[in-house]
CSV table of C-alpha atoms (C1' of nucleotides) in Angstrom, one decimal:
chain,number,residue,atom,x,y,z
H,1295,MET,CA,0.0,0.0,0.0
H,1296,ASN,CA,1.1,3.7,-0.5
H,1297,LEU,CA,2.3,5.7,2.4
H,1298,PRO,CA,1.1,9.4,2.2
H,1299,LYS,CA,3.6,11.6,0.5
H,1300,PRO,CA,5.6,13.5,3.0
H,1301,ILE,CA,5.2,17.1,3.1
H,1302,PRO,CA,8.3,19.2,2.4
H,1303,SER,CA,9.8,20.1,5.7
H,1304,CYS,CA,11.9,23.2,4.9
H,1305,CYS,CA,8.9,25.5,5.5
H,1306,PRO,CA,7.9,27.7,8.3
H,1307,PRO,CA,4.6,29.5,7.4
H,1308,LEU,CA,5.0,32.6,5.5
H,1309,LEU,CA,4.0,35.9,6.5
H,1310,SER,CA,0.6,36.4,4.8
H,1311,GLY,CA,0.2,39.4,2.5
H,1312,ARG,CA,-1.8,42.5,2.9
H,1313,LEU,CA,-4.8,41.3,0.6
H,1314,GLU,CA,-7.7,39.3,1.9
H,1315,LEU,CA,-8.4,36.3,-0.1
H,1316,GLU,CA,-11.6,37.8,-1.3
H,1317,GLU,CA,-10.1,41.0,-2.5
H,1318,LEU,CA,-7.4,38.8,-4.1
H,1319,HIS,CA,-9.8,36.9,-6.3
H,1320,ASP,CA,-11.5,40.3,-7.2
H,1321,VAL,CA,-8.3,41.9,-8.1
H,1322,ALA,CA,-7.1,38.7,-10.0
H,1323,ARG,CA,-10.4,38.9,-12.0
H,1324,ILE,CA,-9.6,42.4,-13.1
H,1325,PHE,CA,-6.1,41.6,-14.2
H,1326,ARG,CA,-7.5,38.6,-16.2
H,1327,VAL,CA,-9.9,41.1,-17.8
H,1328,LEU,CA,-7.0,43.4,-18.9
H,1329,GLY,CA,-4.9,40.4,-19.9
H,1330,GLU,CA,-6.4,40.6,-23.3
H,1331,PRO,CA,-4.8,42.6,-25.9
H,1332,ALA,CA,-8.1,43.8,-27.4
H,1333,ARG,CA,-9.4,45.0,-24.0
H,1334,LEU,CA,-6.1,46.7,-22.9
H,1335,GLN,CA,-6.2,48.5,-26.4
H,1336,LEU,CA,-9.8,49.5,-25.5
H,1337,LEU,CA,-8.8,51.0,-22.2
H,1338,ASN,CA,-5.9,52.7,-23.9
H,1339,LEU,CA,-8.2,54.0,-26.6
H,1340,ILE,CA,-10.8,55.5,-24.0
H,1341,ALA,CA,-8.0,57.2,-22.2
H,1342,ALA,CA,-6.7,58.8,-25.3
H,1343,GLN,CA,-10.0,60.7,-26.2
H,1344,SER,CA,-10.3,64.2,-25.0
H,1345,SER,CA,-13.9,63.4,-24.2
H,1346,GLN,CA,-12.7,60.4,-22.0
H,1347,GLU,CA,-15.4,58.3,-23.7
H,1348,VAL,CA,-16.1,56.2,-26.8
H,1349,ARG,CA,-19.1,54.9,-28.5
H,1350,ALA,CA,-19.2,51.1,-28.9
H,1351,CYS,CA,-19.6,51.4,-32.6
H,1352,GLU,CA,-16.5,53.4,-33.0
H,1353,LEU,CA,-14.5,50.4,-31.7
H,1354,VAL,CA,-15.4,47.8,-34.3
H,1355,GLU,CA,-13.2,49.2,-37.1
H,1356,THR,CA,-10.5,50.5,-34.8
H,1357,LEU,CA,-9.9,47.1,-33.1
H,1358,GLY,CA,-10.4,45.1,-36.2
H,1359,LEU,CA,-12.8,42.8,-34.6
H,1360,SER,CA,-16.5,41.8,-35.2
H,1361,GLN,CA,-19.2,43.7,-33.7
H,1362,PRO,CA,-20.2,40.9,-31.5
H,1363,THR,CA,-16.8,40.4,-30.3
H,1364,VAL,CA,-16.4,44.0,-29.4
H,1365,SER,CA,-19.7,43.9,-27.5
H,1366,HIS,CA,-18.6,40.9,-25.7
H,1367,HIS,CA,-15.3,42.6,-24.6
H,1368,LEU,CA,-17.2,45.8,-23.5
H,1369,LYS,CA,-19.6,43.6,-21.4
H,1370,VAL,CA,-16.7,41.8,-19.8
H,1371,MET,CA,-15.1,45.1,-18.8
H,1372,TYR,CA,-18.4,46.6,-17.6
H,1373,GLU,CA,-19.2,43.6,-15.5
H,1374,ALA,CA,-15.7,43.8,-14.0
H,1375,GLY,CA,-16.4,47.3,-12.9
H,1376,LEU,CA,-13.9,48.8,-15.4
H,1377,LEU,CA,-16.3,50.6,-17.6
H,1378,THR,CA,-19.5,52.6,-17.0
H,1379,LYS,CA,-22.1,52.7,-19.8
H,1380,GLU,CA,-24.7,55.4,-20.6
H,1381,ARG,CA,-27.2,55.4,-23.3
H,1382,ARG,CA,-27.5,58.7,-25.2
H,1383,GLY,CA,-30.1,58.3,-28.0
H,1384,THR,CA,-28.8,55.6,-30.6
H,1385,TRP,CA,-25.4,55.3,-29.1
H,1386,ILE,CA,-24.0,53.8,-25.9
H,1387,TYR,CA,-20.9,55.6,-24.3
H,1388,TYR,CA,-18.4,53.9,-22.3
H,1389,ARG,CA,-16.1,55.5,-19.7
H,1390,LEU,CA,-13.3,54.2,-17.6
H,1391,VAL,CA,-13.9,53.8,-13.8
H,1392,ALA,CA,-10.8,55.6,-12.3
H,1393,GLU,CA,-11.2,54.1,-8.9
H,1394,ARG,CA,-10.9,50.7,-10.3
H,1395,LEU,CA,-7.6,51.4,-12.0
H,1396,ALA,CA,-6.4,53.0,-8.8
H,1397,GLN,CA,-7.1,50.0,-7.0
H,1398,LEU,CA,-4.9,47.9,-9.4
H,1399,ARG,CA,-2.1,50.5,-9.0
H,1400,SER,CA,-2.2,50.1,-5.3
H,1401,VAL,CA,-1.9,46.4,-5.4
H,1402,LEU,CA,1.2,46.8,-7.5
H,1403,SER,CA,3.0,49.2,-5.2
V,1296,MET,CA,-25.1,35.4,-53.8
V,1297,ASN,CA,-24.3,37.4,-50.7
V,1298,LEU,CA,-23.4,41.0,-50.6
V,1299,PRO,CA,-20.7,42.1,-48.3
V,1300,LYS,CA,-22.0,43.2,-44.9
V,1301,PRO,CA,-22.1,47.1,-44.7
V,1302,ILE,CA,-19.6,48.4,-42.3
V,1303,PRO,CA,-21.2,50.7,-39.4
V,1304,SER,CA,-21.0,54.2,-40.7
V,1305,CYS,CA,-21.1,56.3,-37.4
V,1306,CYS,CA,-17.5,56.1,-36.8
V,1307,PRO,CA,-14.7,58.4,-37.5
V,1308,PRO,CA,-11.4,56.8,-36.6
V,1309,LEU,CA,-10.4,57.0,-33.1
V,1310,LEU,CA,-7.3,58.8,-31.6
V,1311,SER,CA,-4.9,55.9,-31.1
V,1312,GLY,CA,-3.5,55.4,-27.5
V,1313,ARG,CA,-0.2,55.9,-26.1
V,1314,LEU,CA,0.8,52.3,-26.3
V,1315,GLU,CA,2.4,50.8,-29.4
V,1316,LEU,CA,0.9,47.4,-30.3
V,1317,GLU,CA,3.9,45.5,-29.4
V,1318,GLU,CA,4.1,46.9,-25.9
V,1319,LEU,CA,0.2,46.5,-25.7
V,1320,HIS,CA,0.8,42.8,-26.2
V,1321,ASP,CA,3.5,42.5,-23.7
V,1322,VAL,CA,1.6,44.4,-21.0
V,1323,ALA,CA,-1.5,42.3,-21.7
V,1324,ARG,CA,0.7,39.3,-21.2
V,1325,ILE,CA,1.9,40.3,-17.8
V,1326,PHE,CA,-1.7,41.2,-16.7
V,1327,ARG,CA,-2.9,37.8,-17.8
V,1328,VAL,CA,-0.2,36.2,-15.7
V,1329,LEU,CA,-1.4,38.4,-12.7
V,1330,GLY,CA,-4.9,37.4,-13.5
V,1331,GLU,CA,-4.6,34.2,-11.7
V,1332,PRO,CA,-5.4,34.3,-8.0
V,1333,ALA,CA,-2.5,31.8,-7.2
V,1334,ARG,CA,0.0,34.0,-8.8
V,1335,LEU,CA,-1.3,37.2,-7.4
V,1336,GLN,CA,-1.2,35.8,-3.9
V,1337,LEU,CA,2.3,34.7,-4.6
V,1338,LEU,CA,3.1,38.3,-5.5
V,1339,ASN,CA,1.4,39.5,-2.5
V,1340,LEU,CA,3.4,36.9,-0.2
V,1341,ILE,CA,6.9,37.9,-1.5
V,1342,ALA,CA,6.0,41.5,-1.0
V,1343,ALA,CA,5.1,40.8,2.6
V,1344,GLN,CA,8.4,39.1,3.5
V,1345,SER,CA,10.8,41.4,5.2
V,1346,SER,CA,13.6,39.6,3.2
V,1347,GLN,CA,11.5,40.4,0.1
V,1348,GLU,CA,12.1,36.9,-1.1
V,1349,VAL,CA,10.7,33.5,-0.8
V,1350,ARG,CA,12.0,29.8,-1.4
V,1351,ALA,CA,9.8,27.9,-3.8
V,1352,CYS,CA,9.3,25.1,-1.2
V,1353,GLU,CA,7.7,27.6,1.2
V,1354,LEU,CA,4.9,28.2,-1.0
V,1355,VAL,CA,3.5,24.8,-1.5
V,1356,GLU,CA,1.8,24.6,1.7
V,1357,THR,CA,0.9,28.3,1.9
V,1358,LEU,CA,-0.8,28.2,-1.5
V,1359,GLY,CA,-2.5,24.9,-1.0
V,1360,LEU,CA,-1.4,23.6,-4.3
V,1361,SER,CA,0.8,20.7,-5.5
V,1362,GLN,CA,4.5,21.2,-5.9
V,1363,PRO,CA,4.4,21.0,-9.7
V,1364,THR,CA,1.7,23.5,-9.8
V,1365,VAL,CA,3.6,26.0,-7.8
V,1366,SER,CA,6.7,25.3,-9.8
V,1367,HIS,CA,4.5,26.1,-12.9
V,1368,HIS,CA,3.3,29.3,-11.5
V,1369,LEU,CA,6.8,30.5,-10.8
V,1370,LYS,CA,8.0,29.6,-14.2
V,1371,VAL,CA,5.2,31.5,-15.8
V,1372,MET,CA,6.0,34.6,-13.7
V,1373,TYR,CA,9.8,34.4,-14.2
V,1374,GLU,CA,9.2,34.0,-17.9
V,1375,ALA,CA,7.0,37.1,-17.8
V,1376,GLY,CA,9.9,39.1,-16.1
V,1377,LEU,CA,8.0,39.5,-12.9
V,1378,LEU,CA,10.4,37.4,-10.8
V,1379,THR,CA,14.2,36.8,-10.5
V,1380,LYS,CA,15.4,33.5,-9.3
V,1381,GLU,CA,18.7,32.7,-7.4
V,1382,ARG,CA,19.9,29.3,-6.5
V,1383,ARG,CA,21.6,29.3,-3.0
V,1384,GLY,CA,22.5,25.8,-2.1
V,1385,THR,CA,19.5,23.5,-2.2
V,1386,TRP,CA,17.0,26.3,-2.4
V,1387,ILE,CA,15.9,28.6,-5.1
V,1388,TYR,CA,15.1,32.1,-4.0
V,1389,TYR,CA,12.5,34.3,-5.8
V,1390,ARG,CA,12.2,38.1,-5.8
V,1391,LEU,CA,9.9,40.5,-7.4
V,1392,VAL,CA,11.1,42.7,-10.2
V,1393,ALA,CA,10.2,46.1,-9.2
V,1394,GLU,CA,10.6,47.7,-12.7
V,1395,ARG,CA,8.1,45.4,-14.1
V,1396,LEU,CA,5.5,46.3,-11.6
V,1397,ALA,CA,6.2,50.0,-12.1
V,1398,GLN,CA,5.6,49.5,-15.9
V,1399,LEU,CA,2.2,48.1,-15.2
V,1400,ARG,CA,1.3,51.0,-12.8
V,1401,SER,CA,2.3,53.5,-15.5
V,1402,VAL,CA,-0.1,51.9,-17.9
V,1403,LEU,CA,-2.8,52.2,-15.5
V,1404,SER,CA,-2.4,55.9,-14.7
C,1236,DA,C1',-46.3,50.7,-38.4
C,1237,DG,C1',-42.1,50.2,-40.9
C,1238,DT,C1',-37.2,50.8,-41.9
C,1239,DA,C1',-32.4,51.4,-40.8
C,1240,DA,C1',-28.7,51.8,-37.6
C,1241,DA,C1',-26.5,50.4,-33.1
C,1242,DT,C1',-26.1,47.1,-29.7
C,1243,DA,C1',-26.8,42.4,-27.4
C,1244,DT,C1',-27.4,37.4,-27.4
C,1245,DT,C1',-26.8,32.6,-28.7
C,1246,DG,C1',-24.3,28.7,-30.2
C,1247,DA,C1',-20.4,26.5,-32.1
C,1248,DG,C1',-15.5,25.8,-32.9
C,1249,DG,C1',-10.9,26.0,-31.5
C,1250,DG,C1',-7.1,27.5,-28.7
C,1251,DT,C1',-5.1,28.3,-24.2
C,1252,DT,C1',-4.0,26.9,-19.6
C,1253,DA,C1',-4.6,25.2,-14.6
C,1254,DT,C1',-4.0,21.1,-12.2
C,1255,DC,C1',-2.3,16.9,-10.7
C,1256,DA,C1',0.3,12.2,-10.7
C,1257,DA,C1',4.3,10.3,-12.2
C,1258,DT,C1',8.8,11.0,-13.1
C,1259,DA,C1',13.3,13.2,-13.7
C,1260,DC,C1',16.8,16.3,-12.4
C,1261,DT,C1',19.8,18.9,-9.0
C,1262,DT,C1',22.2,19.7,-4.7
C,1263,DC,C1',24.1,18.6,-0.4
C,1264,DA,C1',25.6,15.5,3.1
C,1265,DA,C1',27.0,11.2,4.9
I,456,DT,C1',28.3,6.7,-4.3
I,457,DT,C1',24.1,6.6,-2.1
I,458,DG,C1',20.1,8.9,0.0
I,459,DA,C1',17.1,12.7,0.9
I,460,DA,C1',15.2,17.1,0.0
I,461,DG,C1',14.1,20.6,-3.2
I,462,DT,C1',12.8,21.7,-8.0
I,463,DA,C1',11.6,20.9,-12.8
I,464,DT,C1',9.4,18.4,-16.6
I,465,DT,C1',6.0,15.5,-18.9
I,466,DG,C1',1.6,14.0,-20.1
I,467,DA,C1',-3.3,14.0,-19.6
I,468,DT,C1',-7.7,16.0,-18.2
I,469,DA,C1',-10.9,19.4,-17.8
I,470,DA,C1',-12.2,24.1,-17.7
I,471,DC,C1',-12.1,28.6,-19.5
I,472,DC,C1',-12.9,31.9,-23.1
I,473,DC,C1',-11.9,34.4,-27.7
I,474,DT,C1',-14.1,34.5,-32.0
I,475,DC,C1',-17.4,34.6,-35.4
I,476,DA,C1',-22.0,34.0,-38.0
I,477,DA,C1',-26.7,34.2,-37.3
I,478,DT,C1',-30.1,36.3,-35.0
I,479,DA,C1',-32.6,39.2,-31.7
I,480,DT,C1',-33.4,43.6,-29.5
I,481,DT,C1',-33.5,48.4,-29.1
I,482,DT,C1',-33.8,53.2,-30.6
I,483,DA,C1',-34.8,57.0,-33.7
I,484,DC,C1',-37.2,58.8,-37.5
I,485,DT,C1',-40.5,59.0,-41.2
DNA sequence: AGTAAATATTGAGGGTTATCAATACTTCAA
DNA sequence: TTGAAGTATTGATAACCCTCAATATTTACT
């Protein structure tokens, strides 16, 4: 029969970090959202506009992706709390959520 | 026969962002690396040590993952330029690469 | 109501990757 | 050289998700 694998013995418990497990998963989720070139480019594009906002339809051509794919990325970013959306007439305008970006910066410092 | 789909017509070209496409992909890759709770926790743990370093073996129990999985995550972070590794005797010590984190912060500001 | 444009959803296909067990490699000490 | 501990690799499985075509929904205008 098999004996249980011995556990490595070199290892006192580590000091745990600043982040709670819950925030850790939340932050990881945002990083995963930004870990997609199309979405990072999207963030980059919004930040580059003097109006600080974009219409969804403007992004299709710029990103070189299909309209459903762009819509998908916007939804993912919206649900991660990275974007706000506002309907004005026919169009929907997206803006960055500065606090969310600040949260990420603080994790990295 | 099918006519080509018309392209949405509302959309003047957008101002492009600050980042070149190449850096954009590089940064997205790092974000994707951090978009994994185990790896973000790892970063968090290293930063919490007064020595600013950890031995690989210390992480197995702390993260609650198998040794091969921890080794895999360390390799991924190392190859993304987020960690340095140094062998001292039996153990391998990992440290954060501050410049890499600073690069990410700058993208988010 | 009916049409056109903008946006969202659904479903399918294909690539990426987290995870583990098993195994191999490396280093030190006896 | 042999054993033990730390670390890395391989191979397999399963989950995740990007992308698109097709279609549906929403809005404004006539």
